[in-house]
Amino acid sequence: MPVSSEISTKKDKSQSQLLCDQMDSLLAKAQSQIKEFDKINADLEVESGLLQQALSLKLGAPEDLKQAADEMRNWKAEVKSDMKSAVTAKKNELKLARKARRQTLQEVQPEKAPTTRKKKKRGGFI
């Protein structure tokens, strides 16, 4: 039988590698959102003195500034909760995939018949 001399250039990734890649992309996305938040937060902290001066000079409505600060806090909480939920969801998917794999491996093996030996009768009719 001839053996194929061509080498497959397609590299198949295992299910766990694919899930790990997905987790890495989610974590990278979450980290980019956190960096974006930190930049915005740093900009607001630099201008916090200016905002208080604007309040003291009554250049802006205090309700608007409070609303903006509340929105920033809510956004930060949403990003954190989204990141945590995404990580826990991927962990659960990995657990379920491993569990399914273990179950399929157990189902493939045929069940063995019980091998208990019967006790041999000794003695008998004399």
Coordinates of C-alpha atoms in Angstrom, one line a residue:
M1 CA 0.0 0.0 0.0
P2 CA 1.5 3.3 -1.0
V3 CA 2.0 5.9 1.7
S4 CA 1.1 9.5 0.9
S5 CA 4.2 11.6 0.7
E6 CA 2.2 14.9 1.2
I7 CA 2.2 16.5 4.6
S8 CA -0.9 18.1 5.7
T9 CA -0.4 21.9 6.0
K10 CA -3.6 22.3 8.0
K11 CA -2.9 22.2 11.7
D12 CA -5.9 21.2 13.8
K13 CA -6.2 22.7 17.2
S14 CA -7.7 20.7 20.0
Q15 CA -10.9 21.9 21.6
S16 CA -9.1 23.0 24.8
Q17 CA -6.6 25.1 22.6
L18 CA -9.6 26.8 20.9
L19 CA -11.3 27.6 24.2
C20 CA -8.0 28.9 25.6
D21 CA -7.6 31.1 22.5
Q22 CA -11.2 32.4 23.0
M23 CA -10.5 33.1 26.7
D24 CA -7.3 35.0 25.8
S25 CA -9.2 37.1 23.3
L26 CA -11.8 37.9 25.9
L27 CA -9.2 38.8 28.4
A28 CA -7.4 41.0 25.9
K29 CA -10.6 42.8 25.1
A30 CA -11.4 43.3 28.8
Q31 CA -7.9 44.7 29.4
S32 CA -8.2 47.1 26.6
Q33 CA -11.5 48.4 28.1
I34 CA -9.8 48.7 31.5
K35 CA -7.0 50.7 29.9
E36 CA -9.5 52.9 28.1
F37 CA -11.3 53.5 31.5
D38 CA -8.0 54.3 33.2
K39 CA -7.2 56.9 30.5
I40 CA -10.6 58.5 30.9
N41 CA -10.4 58.3 34.7
A42 CA -6.9 59.9 34.7
D43 CA -8.2 62.7 32.4
L44 CA -11.1 63.4 34.8
E45 CA -8.8 63.3 37.9
V46 CA -6.5 65.8 36.3
E47 CA -9.5 68.1 35.6
S48 CA -11.2 67.4 38.9
G49 CA -9.9 70.6 40.3
L50 CA -11.2 72.4 37.3
L51 CA -14.6 70.8 37.7
Q52 CA -14.7 72.0 41.3
Q53 CA -13.7 75.5 40.2
A54 CA -16.4 75.5 37.6
L55 CA -18.9 74.4 40.3
S56 CA -17.7 77.2 42.6
L57 CA -18.0 79.8 39.8
K58 CA -21.4 78.2 38.9
L59 CA -20.3 77.7 35.3
G60 CA -22.0 74.3 35.1
A61 CA -24.9 72.5 36.7
P62 CA -23.8 70.3 39.6
E63 CA -26.4 67.7 38.7
D64 CA -24.7 67.3 35.3
L65 CA -21.3 66.7 36.9
K66 CA -22.7 64.3 39.4
Q67 CA -24.5 62.4 36.6
A68 CA -21.2 62.2 34.6
A69 CA -19.4 60.8 37.7
D70 CA -22.2 58.3 38.3
E71 CA -22.0 57.1 34.7
M72 CA -18.3 56.6 35.0
R73 CA -18.7 54.5 38.1
N74 CA -21.5 52.4 36.5
W75 CA -19.4 51.9 33.4
K76 CA -16.5 50.7 35.5
A77 CA -18.7 48.3 37.4
E78 CA -20.2 46.9 34.1
V79 CA -16.8 46.3 32.6
K80 CA -15.7 44.4 35.7
S81 CA -18.8 42.3 35.9
D82 CA -18.7 41.6 32.2
M83 CA -15.1 40.4 32.5
K84 CA -15.9 38.2 35.5
S85 CA -18.9 36.7 33.9
A86 CA -17.0 36.0 30.6
V87 CA -14.2 34.3 32.5
T88 CA -16.6 32.2 34.6
A89 CA -18.6 31.2 31.5
K90 CA -15.4 30.0 29.7
K91 CA -14.4 28.1 32.8
N92 CA -17.7 26.4 32.9
E93 CA -17.5 25.6 29.2
L94 CA -14.1 24.0 29.7
K95 CA -15.4 22.0 32.7
L96 CA -18.4 20.8 30.6
A97 CA -16.2 19.9 27.7
R98 CA -13.9 17.9 29.9
K99 CA -16.8 16.2 31.6
A100 CA -18.3 15.3 28.2
R101 CA -15.0 13.9 27.0
R102 CA -14.6 11.8 30.1
Q103 CA -18.1 10.4 29.7
T104 CA -17.5 9.5 26.1
L105 CA -14.3 7.8 27.0
Q106 CA -16.2 5.8 29.6
E107 CA -19.0 4.9 27.2
V108 CA -16.6 3.6 24.6
Q109 CA -15.2 1.0 26.9
P110 CA -17.4 -2.1 26.9
E111 CA -18.7 -3.2 30.3
K112 CA -17.1 -6.3 31.6
A113 CA -19.1 -9.2 32.8
P114 CA -18.8 -9.8 36.5
T115 CA -15.9 -12.2 37.1
T116 CA -16.9 -13.4 40.5
R117 CA -16.1 -17.1 40.8
K118 CA -18.6 -19.5 42.3
K119 CA -17.5 -21.4 45.3
K120 CA -16.6 -24.9 44.4
K121 CA -18.6 -27.5 46.3
R122 CA -16.3 -29.8 48.2
G123 CA -17.3 -33.2 49.4
G124 CA -20.6 -34.4 48.1
F125 CA -22.0 -37.9 47.9
I126 CA -20.0 -40.5 49.7

